[in-house]
Short mmCIF file of C-alpha atoms in Angstrom, two decimals:
data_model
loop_
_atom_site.label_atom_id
_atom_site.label_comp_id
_atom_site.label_asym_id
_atom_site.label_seq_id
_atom_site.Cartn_x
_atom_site.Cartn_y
_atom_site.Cartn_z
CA UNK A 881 88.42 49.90 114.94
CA UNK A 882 89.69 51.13 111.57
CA UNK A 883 86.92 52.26 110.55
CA UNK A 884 85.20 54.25 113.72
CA UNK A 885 89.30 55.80 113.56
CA UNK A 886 88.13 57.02 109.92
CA UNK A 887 84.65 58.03 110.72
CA UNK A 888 86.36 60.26 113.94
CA UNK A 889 88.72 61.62 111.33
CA UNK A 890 86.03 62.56 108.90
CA UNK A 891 83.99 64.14 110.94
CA UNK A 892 86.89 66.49 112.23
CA UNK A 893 87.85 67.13 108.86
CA UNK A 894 84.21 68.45 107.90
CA UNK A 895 84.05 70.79 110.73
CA UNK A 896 87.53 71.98 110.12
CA UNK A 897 86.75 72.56 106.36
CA UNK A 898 83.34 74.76 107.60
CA UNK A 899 86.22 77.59 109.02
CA UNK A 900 89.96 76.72 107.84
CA UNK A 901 91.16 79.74 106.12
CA UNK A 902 87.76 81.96 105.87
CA UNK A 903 88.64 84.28 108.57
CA UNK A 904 91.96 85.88 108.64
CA UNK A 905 91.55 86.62 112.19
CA UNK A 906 90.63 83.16 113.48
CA UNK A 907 93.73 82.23 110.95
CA UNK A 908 96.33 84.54 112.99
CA UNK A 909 94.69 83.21 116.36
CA UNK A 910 95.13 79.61 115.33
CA UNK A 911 98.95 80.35 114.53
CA UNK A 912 99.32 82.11 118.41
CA UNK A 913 97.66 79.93 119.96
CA UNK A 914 99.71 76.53 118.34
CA UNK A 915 102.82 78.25 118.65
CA UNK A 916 102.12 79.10 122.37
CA UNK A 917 102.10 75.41 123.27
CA UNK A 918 105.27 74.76 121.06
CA UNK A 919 107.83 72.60 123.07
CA UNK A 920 104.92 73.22 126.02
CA UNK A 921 106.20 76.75 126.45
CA UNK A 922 103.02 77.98 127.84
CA UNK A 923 103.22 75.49 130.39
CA UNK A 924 106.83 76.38 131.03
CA UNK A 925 105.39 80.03 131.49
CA UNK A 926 102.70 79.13 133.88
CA UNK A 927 104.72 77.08 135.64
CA UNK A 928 107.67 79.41 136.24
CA UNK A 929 105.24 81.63 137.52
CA UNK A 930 103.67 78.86 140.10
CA UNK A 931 107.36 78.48 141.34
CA UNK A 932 107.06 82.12 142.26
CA UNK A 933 104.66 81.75 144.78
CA UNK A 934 106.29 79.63 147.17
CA UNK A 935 102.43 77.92 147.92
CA UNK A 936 102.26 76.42 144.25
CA UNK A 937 105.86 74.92 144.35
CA UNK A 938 104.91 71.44 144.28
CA UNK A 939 101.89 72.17 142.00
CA UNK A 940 104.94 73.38 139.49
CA UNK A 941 106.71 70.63 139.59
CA UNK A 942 103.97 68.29 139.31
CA UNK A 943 102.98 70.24 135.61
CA UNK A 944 106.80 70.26 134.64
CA UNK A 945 106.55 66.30 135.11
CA UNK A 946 103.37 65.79 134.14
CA UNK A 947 104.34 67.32 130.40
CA UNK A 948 108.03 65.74 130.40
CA UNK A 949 105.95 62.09 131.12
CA UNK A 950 103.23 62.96 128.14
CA UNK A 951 106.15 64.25 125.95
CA UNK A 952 108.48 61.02 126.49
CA UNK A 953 105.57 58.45 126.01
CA UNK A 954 103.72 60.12 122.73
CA UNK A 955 106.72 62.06 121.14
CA UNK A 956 109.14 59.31 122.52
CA UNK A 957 107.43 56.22 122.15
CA UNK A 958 104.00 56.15 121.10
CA UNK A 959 104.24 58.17 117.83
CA UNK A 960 107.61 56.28 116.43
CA UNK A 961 105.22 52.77 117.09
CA UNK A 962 102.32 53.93 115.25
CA UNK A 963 103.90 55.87 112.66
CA UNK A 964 101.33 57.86 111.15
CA UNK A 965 101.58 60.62 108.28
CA UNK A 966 100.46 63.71 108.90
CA UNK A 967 96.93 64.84 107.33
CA UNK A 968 98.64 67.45 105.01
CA UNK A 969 100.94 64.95 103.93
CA UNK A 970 98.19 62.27 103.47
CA UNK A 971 95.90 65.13 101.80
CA UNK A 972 98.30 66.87 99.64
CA UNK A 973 97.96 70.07 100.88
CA UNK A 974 101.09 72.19 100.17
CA UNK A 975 100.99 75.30 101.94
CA UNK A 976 100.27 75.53 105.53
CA UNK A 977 99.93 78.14 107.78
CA UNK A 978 102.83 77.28 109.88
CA UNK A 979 106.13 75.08 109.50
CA UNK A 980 105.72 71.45 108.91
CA UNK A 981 106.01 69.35 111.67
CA UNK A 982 108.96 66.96 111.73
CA UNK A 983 107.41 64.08 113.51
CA UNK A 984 104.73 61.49 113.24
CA UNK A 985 100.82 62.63 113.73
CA UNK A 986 99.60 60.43 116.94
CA UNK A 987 99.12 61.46 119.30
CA UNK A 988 99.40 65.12 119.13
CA UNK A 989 102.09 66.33 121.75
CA UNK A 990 100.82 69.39 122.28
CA UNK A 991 97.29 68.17 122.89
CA UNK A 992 99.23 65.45 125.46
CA UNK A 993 101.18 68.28 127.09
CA UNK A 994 98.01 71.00 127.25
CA UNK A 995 95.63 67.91 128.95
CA UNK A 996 98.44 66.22 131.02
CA UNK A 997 99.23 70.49 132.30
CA UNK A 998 95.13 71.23 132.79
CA UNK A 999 95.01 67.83 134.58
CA UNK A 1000 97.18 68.82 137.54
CA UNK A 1001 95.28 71.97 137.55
CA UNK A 1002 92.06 70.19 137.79
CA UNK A 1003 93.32 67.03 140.46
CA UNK A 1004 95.11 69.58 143.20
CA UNK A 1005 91.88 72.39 143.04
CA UNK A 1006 93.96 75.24 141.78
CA UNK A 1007 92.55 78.27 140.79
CA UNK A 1008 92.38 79.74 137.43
CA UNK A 1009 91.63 75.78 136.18
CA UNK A 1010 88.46 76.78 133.98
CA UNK A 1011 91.14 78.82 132.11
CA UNK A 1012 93.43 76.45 131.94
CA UNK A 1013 90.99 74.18 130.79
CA UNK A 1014 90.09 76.69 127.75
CA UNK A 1015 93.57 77.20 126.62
CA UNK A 1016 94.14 73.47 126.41
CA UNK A 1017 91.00 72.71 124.24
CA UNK A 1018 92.38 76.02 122.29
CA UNK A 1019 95.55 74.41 121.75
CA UNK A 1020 94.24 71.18 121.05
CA UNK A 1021 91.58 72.77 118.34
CA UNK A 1022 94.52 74.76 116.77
CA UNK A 1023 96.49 71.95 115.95
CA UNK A 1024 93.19 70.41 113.67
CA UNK A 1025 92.41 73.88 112.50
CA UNK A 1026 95.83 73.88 111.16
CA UNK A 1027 95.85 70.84 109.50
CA UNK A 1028 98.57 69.40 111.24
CA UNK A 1029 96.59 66.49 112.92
CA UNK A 1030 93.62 64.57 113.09
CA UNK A 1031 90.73 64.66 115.08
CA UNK A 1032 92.04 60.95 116.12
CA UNK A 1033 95.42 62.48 117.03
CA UNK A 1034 93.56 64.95 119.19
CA UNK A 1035 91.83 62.38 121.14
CA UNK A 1036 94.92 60.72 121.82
CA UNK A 1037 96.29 63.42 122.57
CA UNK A 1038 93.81 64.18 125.45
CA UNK A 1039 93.97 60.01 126.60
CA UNK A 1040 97.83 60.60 126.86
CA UNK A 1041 98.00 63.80 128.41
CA UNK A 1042 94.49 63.05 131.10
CA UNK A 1043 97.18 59.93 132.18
CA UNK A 1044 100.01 61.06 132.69
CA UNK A 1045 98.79 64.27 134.87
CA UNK A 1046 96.75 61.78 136.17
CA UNK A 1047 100.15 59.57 137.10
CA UNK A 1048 102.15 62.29 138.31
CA UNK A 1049 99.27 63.57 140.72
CA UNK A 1050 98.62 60.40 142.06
CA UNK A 1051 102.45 59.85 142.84
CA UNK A 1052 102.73 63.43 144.47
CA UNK A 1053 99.66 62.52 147.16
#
């Protein structure tokens, strides 16, 4: 299992190291677009404006739970059990593009929070889901482009966040 983990995490790191930091552009974009799913603010956003249409209430709530679920398990639990260093730590790379992270590298939170928000989106038929969708992977690429996780952290990421939108849906029908 070690080793297909590895093999994952190589292969992100060659695609990663075909773009990172060629482009000052697709740098700046990288930085918006991680910061935009910082603490799941984005979400927040989107979700704020869902409560404003009294026909997406429950949809609202079911994103605001859906993130607080993928938040508790991966930032809560899941990433102070597996405990694992950061790429830039592991790689010695000394200047990022953006703050270091305080935490543990799997799974990515704000992969977890970006799948667990696009998966109510995609279980309850909303509109605007394919962009949803797109800002999620965004988010989830950013966080690998910035060399702040792993392609393995990533995947996780999308596991945690697919289940626990998944969860909260199912509870809500």
């Amino acid at each position: 299992m070690k080793d297909l983990i590895n093999k994952i995490d190589a292969f992100g790191e060659k695609i990663i190291g075909f773009i990172y930091n060629k482009n000052r552009f697709i740098d700046k974009l990288m930085i918006a677009v991680t910061l935009s799913g910082e603490l799941g603010i984005i979400w927040i956003i989107i979700s704020f404006f869902l409560f404003s249409r009294t026909k997406y209430t429950k949809e609202a709530i079911m994103v605001l739970l859906a993130i607080a679920l993928a938040s508790i398990l991966g930032e809560g639990i899941i990433k102070h059990i597996v405990k694992r260093k950061r790429p830039f730590i592991k790689n010695n790379i000394i200047k990022l593009m953006i703050s270091q992270p305080g935490t543990y590298s799997f799974p990515s939170g704000h992969t977890a929070s970006s799948f667990a928000a696009a998966t109510v989106f995609i279980r309850t038929d909303m509109r605007l889901t394919y962009l949803i969708v797109v800002i999620a992977i965004l988010i989830s690429f950013s966080r690998l482009y910035l060399r702040v996780h792993y392609l393995s952290d990533v995947i996780g990421g999308i596991i945690l966040g697919v289940f626990s939108g998944t969860i909260v849906v199912m509870i809500f029908k």
